[in-house]
mmCIF file of C-alpha atoms in Angstrom:
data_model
loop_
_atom_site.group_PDB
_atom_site.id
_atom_site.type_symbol
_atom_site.label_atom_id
_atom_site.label_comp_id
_atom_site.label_asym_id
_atom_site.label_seq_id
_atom_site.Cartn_x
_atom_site.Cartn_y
_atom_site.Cartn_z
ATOM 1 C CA UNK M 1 27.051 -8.806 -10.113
ATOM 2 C CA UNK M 2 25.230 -10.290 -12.940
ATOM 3 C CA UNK M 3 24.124 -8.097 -15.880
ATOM 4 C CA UNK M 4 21.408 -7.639 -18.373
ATOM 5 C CA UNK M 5 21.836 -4.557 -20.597
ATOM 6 C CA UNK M 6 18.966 -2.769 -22.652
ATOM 7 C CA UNK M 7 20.433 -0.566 -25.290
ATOM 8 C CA UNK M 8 18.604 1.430 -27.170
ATOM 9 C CA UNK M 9 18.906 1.567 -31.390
ATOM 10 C CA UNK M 10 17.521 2.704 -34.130
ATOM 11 C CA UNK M 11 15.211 -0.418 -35.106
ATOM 12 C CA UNK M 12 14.495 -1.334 -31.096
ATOM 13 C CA UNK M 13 16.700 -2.312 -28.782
ATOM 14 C CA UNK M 14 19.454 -4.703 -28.124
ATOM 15 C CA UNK M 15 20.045 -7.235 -25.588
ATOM 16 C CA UNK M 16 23.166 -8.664 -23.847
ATOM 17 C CA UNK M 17 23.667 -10.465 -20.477
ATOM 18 C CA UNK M 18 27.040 -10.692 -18.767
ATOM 19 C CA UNK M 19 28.143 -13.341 -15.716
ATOM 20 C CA UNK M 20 29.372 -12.019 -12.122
ATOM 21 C CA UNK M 21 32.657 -10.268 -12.736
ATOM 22 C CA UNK M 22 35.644 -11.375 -9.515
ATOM 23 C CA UNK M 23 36.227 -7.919 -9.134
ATOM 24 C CA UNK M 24 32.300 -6.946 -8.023
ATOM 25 C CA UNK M 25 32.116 -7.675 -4.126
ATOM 26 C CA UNK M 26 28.943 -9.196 -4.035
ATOM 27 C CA UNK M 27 26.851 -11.036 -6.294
ATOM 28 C CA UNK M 28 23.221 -9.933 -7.534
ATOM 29 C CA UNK M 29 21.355 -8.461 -10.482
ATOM 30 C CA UNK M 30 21.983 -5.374 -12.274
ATOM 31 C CA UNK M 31 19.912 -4.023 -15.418
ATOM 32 C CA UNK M 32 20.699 -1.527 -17.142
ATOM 33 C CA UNK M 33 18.631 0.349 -20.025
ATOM 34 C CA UNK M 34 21.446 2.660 -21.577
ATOM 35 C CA UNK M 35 19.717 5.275 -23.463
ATOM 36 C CA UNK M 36 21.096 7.378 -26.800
ATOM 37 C CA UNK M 37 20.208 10.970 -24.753
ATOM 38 C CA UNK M 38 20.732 12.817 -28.007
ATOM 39 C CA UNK M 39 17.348 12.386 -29.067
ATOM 40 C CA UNK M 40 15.702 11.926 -25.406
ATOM 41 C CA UNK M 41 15.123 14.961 -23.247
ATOM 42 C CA UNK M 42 16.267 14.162 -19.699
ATOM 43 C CA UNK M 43 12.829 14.202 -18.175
ATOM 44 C CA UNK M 44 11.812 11.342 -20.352
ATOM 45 C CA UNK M 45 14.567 8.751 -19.667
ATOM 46 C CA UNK M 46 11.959 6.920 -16.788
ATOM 47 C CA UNK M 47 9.217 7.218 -19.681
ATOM 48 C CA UNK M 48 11.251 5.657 -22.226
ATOM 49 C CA UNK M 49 12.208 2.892 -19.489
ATOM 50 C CA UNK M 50 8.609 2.368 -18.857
ATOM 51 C CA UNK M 51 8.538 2.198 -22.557
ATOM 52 C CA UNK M 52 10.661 -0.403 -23.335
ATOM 53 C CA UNK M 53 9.738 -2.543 -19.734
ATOM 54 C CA UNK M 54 6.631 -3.376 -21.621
ATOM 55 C CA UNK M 55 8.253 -5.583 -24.442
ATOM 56 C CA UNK M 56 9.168 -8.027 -21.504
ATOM 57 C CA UNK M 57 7.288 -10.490 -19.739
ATOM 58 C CA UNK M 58 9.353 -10.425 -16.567
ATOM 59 C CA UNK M 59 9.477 -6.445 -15.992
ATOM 60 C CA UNK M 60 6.092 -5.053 -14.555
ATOM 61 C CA UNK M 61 5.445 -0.923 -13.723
ATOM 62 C CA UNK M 62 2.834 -0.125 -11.519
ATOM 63 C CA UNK M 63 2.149 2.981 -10.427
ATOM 64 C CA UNK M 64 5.858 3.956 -10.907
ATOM 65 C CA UNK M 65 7.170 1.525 -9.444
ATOM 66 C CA UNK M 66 9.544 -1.559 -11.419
ATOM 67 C CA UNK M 67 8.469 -4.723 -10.160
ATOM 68 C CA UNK M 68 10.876 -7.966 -11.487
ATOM 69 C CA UNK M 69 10.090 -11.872 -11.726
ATOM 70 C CA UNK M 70 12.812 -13.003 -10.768
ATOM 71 C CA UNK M 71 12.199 -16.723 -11.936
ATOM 72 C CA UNK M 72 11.183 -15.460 -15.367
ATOM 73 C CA UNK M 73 14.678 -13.783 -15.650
ATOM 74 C CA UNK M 74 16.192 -16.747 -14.351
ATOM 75 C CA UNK M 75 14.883 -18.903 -17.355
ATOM 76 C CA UNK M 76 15.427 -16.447 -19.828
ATOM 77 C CA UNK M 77 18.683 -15.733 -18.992
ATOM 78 C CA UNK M 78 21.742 -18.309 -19.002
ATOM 79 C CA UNK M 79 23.973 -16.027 -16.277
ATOM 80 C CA UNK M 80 21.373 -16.691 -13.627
ATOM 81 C CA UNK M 81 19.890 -20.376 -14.538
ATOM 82 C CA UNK M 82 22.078 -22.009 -11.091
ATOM 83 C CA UNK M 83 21.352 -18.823 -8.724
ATOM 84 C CA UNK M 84 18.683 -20.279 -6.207
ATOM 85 C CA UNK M 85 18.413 -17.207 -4.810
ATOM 86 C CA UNK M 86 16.594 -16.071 -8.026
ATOM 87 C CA UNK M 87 12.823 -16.543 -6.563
ATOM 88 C CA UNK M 88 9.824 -14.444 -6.557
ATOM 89 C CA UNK M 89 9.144 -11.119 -6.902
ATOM 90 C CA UNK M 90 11.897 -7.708 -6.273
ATOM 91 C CA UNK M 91 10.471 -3.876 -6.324
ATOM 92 C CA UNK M 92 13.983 -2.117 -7.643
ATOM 93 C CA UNK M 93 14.233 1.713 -7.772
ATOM 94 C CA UNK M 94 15.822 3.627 -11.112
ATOM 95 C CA UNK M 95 19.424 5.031 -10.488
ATOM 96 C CA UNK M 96 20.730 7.641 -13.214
ATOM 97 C CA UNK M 97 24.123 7.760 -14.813
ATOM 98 C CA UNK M 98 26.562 8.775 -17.832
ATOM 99 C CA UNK M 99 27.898 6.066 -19.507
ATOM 100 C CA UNK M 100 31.862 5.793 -20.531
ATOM 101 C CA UNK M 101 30.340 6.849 -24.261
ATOM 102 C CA UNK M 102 29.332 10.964 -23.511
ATOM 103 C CA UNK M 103 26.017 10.115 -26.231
ATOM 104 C CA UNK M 104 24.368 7.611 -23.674
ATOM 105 C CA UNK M 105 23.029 7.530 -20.269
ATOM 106 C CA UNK M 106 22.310 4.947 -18.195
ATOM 107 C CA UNK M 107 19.348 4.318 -15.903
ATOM 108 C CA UNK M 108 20.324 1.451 -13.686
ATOM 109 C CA UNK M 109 18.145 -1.227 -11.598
ATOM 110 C CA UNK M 110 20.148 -3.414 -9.130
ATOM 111 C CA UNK M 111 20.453 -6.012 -5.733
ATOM 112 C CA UNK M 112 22.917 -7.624 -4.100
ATOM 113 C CA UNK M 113 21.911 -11.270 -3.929
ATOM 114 C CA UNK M 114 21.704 -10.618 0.081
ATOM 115 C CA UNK M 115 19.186 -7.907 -0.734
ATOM 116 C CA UNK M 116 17.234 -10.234 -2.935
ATOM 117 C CA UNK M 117 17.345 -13.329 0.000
ATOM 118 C CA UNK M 118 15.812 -10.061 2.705
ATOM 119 C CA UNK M 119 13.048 -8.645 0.885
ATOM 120 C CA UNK M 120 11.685 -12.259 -0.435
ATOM 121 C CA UNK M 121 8.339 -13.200 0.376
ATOM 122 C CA UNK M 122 8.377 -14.452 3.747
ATOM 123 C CA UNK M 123 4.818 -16.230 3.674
ATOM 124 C CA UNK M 124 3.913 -18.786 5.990
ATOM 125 C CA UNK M 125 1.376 -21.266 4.119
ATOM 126 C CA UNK M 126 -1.714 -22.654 5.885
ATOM 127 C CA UNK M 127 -2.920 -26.427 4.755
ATOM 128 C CA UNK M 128 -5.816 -27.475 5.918
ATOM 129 C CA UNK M 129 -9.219 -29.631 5.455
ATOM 130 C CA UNK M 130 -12.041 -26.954 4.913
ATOM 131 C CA UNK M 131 -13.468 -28.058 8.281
ATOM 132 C CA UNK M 132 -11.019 -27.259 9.934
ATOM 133 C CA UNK M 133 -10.845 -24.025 8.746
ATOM 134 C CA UNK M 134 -11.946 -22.319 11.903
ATOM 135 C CA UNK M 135 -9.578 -23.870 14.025
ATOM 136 C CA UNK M 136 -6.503 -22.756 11.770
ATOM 137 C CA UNK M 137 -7.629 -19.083 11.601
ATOM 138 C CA UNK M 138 -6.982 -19.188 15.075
ATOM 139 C CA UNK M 139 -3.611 -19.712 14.695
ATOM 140 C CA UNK M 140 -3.597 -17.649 11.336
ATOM 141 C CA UNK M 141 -4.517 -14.845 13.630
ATOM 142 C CA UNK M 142 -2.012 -15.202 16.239
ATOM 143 C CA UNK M 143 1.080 -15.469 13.497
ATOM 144 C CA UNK M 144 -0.322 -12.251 12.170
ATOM 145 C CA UNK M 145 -0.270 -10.618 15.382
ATOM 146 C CA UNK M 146 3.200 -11.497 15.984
ATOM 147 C CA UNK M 147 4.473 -9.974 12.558
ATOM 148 C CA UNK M 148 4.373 -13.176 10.536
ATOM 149 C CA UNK M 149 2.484 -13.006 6.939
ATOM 150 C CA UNK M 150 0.470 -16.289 7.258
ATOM 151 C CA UNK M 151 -1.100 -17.495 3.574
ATOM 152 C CA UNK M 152 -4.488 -18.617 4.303
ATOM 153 C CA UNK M 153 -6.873 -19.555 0.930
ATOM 154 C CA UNK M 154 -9.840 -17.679 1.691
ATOM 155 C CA UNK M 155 -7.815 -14.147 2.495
ATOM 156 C CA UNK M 156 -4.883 -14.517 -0.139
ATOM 157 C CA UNK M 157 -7.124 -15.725 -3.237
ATOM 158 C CA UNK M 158 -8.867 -13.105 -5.683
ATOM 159 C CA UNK M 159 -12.276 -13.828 -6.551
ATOM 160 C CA UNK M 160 -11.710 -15.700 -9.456
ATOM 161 C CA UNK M 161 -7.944 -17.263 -9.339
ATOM 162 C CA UNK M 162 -8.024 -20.871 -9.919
ATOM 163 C CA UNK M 163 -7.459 -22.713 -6.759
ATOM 164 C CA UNK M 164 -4.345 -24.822 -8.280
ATOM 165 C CA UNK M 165 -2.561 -22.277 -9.752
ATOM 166 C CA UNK M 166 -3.063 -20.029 -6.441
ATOM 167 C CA UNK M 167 -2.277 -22.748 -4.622
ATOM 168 C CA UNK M 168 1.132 -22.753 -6.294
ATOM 169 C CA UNK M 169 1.956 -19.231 -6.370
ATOM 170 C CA UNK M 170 0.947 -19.132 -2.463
ATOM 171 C CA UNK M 171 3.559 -21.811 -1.967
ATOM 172 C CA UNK M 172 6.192 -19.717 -4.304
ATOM 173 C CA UNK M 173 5.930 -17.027 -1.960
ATOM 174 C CA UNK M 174 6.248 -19.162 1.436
ATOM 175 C CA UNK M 175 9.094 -19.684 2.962
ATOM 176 C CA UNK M 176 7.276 -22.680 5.660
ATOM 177 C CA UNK M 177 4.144 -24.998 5.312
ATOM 178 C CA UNK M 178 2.338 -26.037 8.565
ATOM 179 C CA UNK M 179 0.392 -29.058 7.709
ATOM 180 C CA UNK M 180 -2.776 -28.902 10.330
ATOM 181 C CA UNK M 181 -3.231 -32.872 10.541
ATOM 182 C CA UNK M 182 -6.633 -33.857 11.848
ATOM 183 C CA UNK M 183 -8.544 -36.858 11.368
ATOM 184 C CA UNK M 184 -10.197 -34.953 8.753
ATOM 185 C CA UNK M 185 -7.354 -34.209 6.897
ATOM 186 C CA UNK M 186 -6.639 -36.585 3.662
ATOM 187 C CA UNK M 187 -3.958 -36.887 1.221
ATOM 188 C CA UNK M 188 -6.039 -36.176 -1.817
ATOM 189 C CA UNK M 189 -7.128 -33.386 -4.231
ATOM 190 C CA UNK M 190 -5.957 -30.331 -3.227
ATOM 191 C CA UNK M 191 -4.397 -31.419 -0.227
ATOM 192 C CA UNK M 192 -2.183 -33.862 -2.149
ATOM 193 C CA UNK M 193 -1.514 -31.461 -4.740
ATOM 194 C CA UNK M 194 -0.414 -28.971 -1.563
ATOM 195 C CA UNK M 195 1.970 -32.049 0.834
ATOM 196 C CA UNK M 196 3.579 -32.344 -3.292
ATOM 197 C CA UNK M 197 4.295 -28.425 -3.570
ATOM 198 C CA UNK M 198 5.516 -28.757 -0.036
ATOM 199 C CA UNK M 199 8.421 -30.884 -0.498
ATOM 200 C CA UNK M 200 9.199 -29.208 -3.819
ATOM 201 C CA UNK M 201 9.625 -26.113 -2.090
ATOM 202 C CA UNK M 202 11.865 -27.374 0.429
ATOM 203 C CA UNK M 203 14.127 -29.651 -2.075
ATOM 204 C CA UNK M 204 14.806 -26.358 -3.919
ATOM 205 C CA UNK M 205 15.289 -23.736 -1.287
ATOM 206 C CA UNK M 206 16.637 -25.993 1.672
ATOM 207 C CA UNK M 207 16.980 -24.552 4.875
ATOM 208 C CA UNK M 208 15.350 -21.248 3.753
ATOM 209 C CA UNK M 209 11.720 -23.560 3.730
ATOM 210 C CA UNK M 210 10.484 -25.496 6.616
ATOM 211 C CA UNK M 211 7.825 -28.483 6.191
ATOM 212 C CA UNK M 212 5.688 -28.359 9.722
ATOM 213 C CA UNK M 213 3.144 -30.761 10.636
ATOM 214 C CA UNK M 214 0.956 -30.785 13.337
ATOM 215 C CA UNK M 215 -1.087 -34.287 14.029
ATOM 216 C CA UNK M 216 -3.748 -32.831 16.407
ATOM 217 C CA UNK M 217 -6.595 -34.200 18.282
ATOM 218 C CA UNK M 218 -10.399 -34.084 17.606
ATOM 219 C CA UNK M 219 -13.003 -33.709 20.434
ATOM 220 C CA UNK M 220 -13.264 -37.583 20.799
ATOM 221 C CA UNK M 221 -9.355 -38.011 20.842
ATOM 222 C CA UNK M 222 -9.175 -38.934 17.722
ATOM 223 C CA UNK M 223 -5.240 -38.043 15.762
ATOM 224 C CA UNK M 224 -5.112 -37.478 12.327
ATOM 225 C CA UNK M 225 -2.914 -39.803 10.560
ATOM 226 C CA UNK M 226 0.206 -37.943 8.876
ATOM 227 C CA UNK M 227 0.566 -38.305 4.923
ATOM 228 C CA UNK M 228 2.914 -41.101 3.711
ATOM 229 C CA UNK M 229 5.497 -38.376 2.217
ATOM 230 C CA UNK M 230 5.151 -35.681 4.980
ATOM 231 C CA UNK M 231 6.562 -38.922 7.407
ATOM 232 C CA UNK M 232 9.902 -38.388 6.460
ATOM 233 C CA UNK M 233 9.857 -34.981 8.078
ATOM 234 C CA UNK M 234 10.093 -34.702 12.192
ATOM 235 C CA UNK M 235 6.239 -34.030 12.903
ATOM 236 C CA UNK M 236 4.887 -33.066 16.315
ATOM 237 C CA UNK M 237 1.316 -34.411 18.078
ATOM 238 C CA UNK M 238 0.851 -31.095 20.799
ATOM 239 C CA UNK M 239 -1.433 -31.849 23.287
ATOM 240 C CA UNK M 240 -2.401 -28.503 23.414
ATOM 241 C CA UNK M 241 -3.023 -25.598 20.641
ATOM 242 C CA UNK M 242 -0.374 -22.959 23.073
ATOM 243 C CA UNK M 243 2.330 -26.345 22.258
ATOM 244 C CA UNK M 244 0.982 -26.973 18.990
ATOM 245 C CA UNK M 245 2.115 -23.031 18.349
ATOM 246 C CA UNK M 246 5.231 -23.540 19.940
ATOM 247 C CA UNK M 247 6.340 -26.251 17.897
ATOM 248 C CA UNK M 248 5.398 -23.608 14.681
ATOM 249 C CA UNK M 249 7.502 -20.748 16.066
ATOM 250 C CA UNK M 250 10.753 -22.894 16.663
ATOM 251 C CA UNK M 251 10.285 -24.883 13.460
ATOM 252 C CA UNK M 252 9.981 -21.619 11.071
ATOM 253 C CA UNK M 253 13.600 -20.613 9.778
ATOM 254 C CA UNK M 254 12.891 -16.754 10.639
ATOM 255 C CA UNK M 255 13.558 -14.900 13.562
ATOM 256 C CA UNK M 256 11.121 -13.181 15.615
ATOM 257 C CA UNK M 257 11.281 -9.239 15.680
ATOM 258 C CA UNK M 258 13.167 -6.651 18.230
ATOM 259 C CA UNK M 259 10.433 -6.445 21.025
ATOM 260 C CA UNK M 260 10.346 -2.528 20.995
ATOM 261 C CA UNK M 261 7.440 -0.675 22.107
ATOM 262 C CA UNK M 262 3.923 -0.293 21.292
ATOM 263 C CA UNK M 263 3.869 3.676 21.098
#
């Protein structure tokens, strides 16, 4: 278990970090704000927290809960800078305890690095020409019924976010890309900008990212013609949109859900 501690002083605070010990089991993040109790009543330890969470950039507290960017801690901190599985976003909840020193307490936010690999964002991102947008909601539709969290523009953008840099936090958050390759489809602008993001993804996460392209058919038989750098990646040309979806659910690296029942 890796650590970052938070102790409190009388000017601030201090910070340490400290490398995975051999003698934890498992691997993850711990951080720990240890707090000088003497002069904190015990109902206050989460409001002092809260506190001292807003002096940095890669704790966030909404509505009581801790929220941690993981990538920002990451590059701020040396004992994490070659864990991979440092990506995205964790919610951690406080855990109280004494310290070894009978003056301090300790309120604790950890995850195993398993943990952190389960509860990353699982998104599945749509790319697309605009005119075919229509034609991928369809299929955006059908992942969503099935339990998948498809990233489509027009749904996952706030009025407002630049496209580029929503672009590249929808790709953050994905763990596959399903290129929708029509004869409309060219590798410029945004679309370049996306097949790029793709294969960044997939360098730096491996087998937990999957690159999926799909050269479909227009109405006049027409295929679209698959991107230079997406060619080096098996790519599939369904004759149908029920193979074209196939091909999507046995290319993504998850596994469907326990078929339990409705009610």
């Amino acid at each position: 278990m890796r650590k970052i501690t938070i102790a409190t002083t009388n000017d601030g605070y201090k910070l340490e970090e400290m490398g995975h010990q051999p003698w934890h089991e498992y691997d993850g993040l711990s951080i720990d704000f240890i707090l000088d109790f003497k002069h904190i009543p015990e109902k206050e330890y989460l409001l002092k927290v809260t506190s001292l969470s807003k002096e940095f950039d890669w704790i966030n507290v909404e509505d009581g809960n801790f929220i941690f960017d993981l990538e920002k801690i990451k590059r701020n901190f040396n004992v994490f800078s070659e864990c991979k599985w440092m990506k995205s976003y964790i919610t951690l909840k406080p855990n109280y305890e004494p310290a070894l020193d009978d003056s301090k307490f300790i309120v604790s936010f950890s995850a195993t690095k398993k943990e952190i690999e389960v509860n990353a964002p699982k998104k599945i991102f749509l790319s697309h020409k605009g005119a075919d947008k229509p034609l991928v909601r369809e299929y955006f539709q059908l992942l969503k019924e099935l339990g998948f969290d498809p990233w489509l523009d027009e749904d996952a953008m706030a009025a407002g976010t630049k496209l580029n840099r929503g672009i590249y936090q929808g790709f953050k958050e994905s763990c596959a890309a399903i290129f929708f390759v029509t004869p409309s489809f060219k590798d410029e602008d945004y679309l370049e900008d996306e097949v790029d993001y793709a294969i960044d993804e997939q360098k730096e996460k491996g087998d937990k990212f999957a690159i999926i392209t799909l050269a479909l058919k227009d109405q006049d038989g027409k295929t679209g013609e698959i991107p230079g750098l997406l060619r080096k990646y098996v790519y599939k040309e369904p004759s149908s949109q029920l193979e074209a979806f196939r091909e999507i659910i046995r290319a993504l690296p998850l596994e469907t859900g326990n078929k339990v029942w409705k009610n």
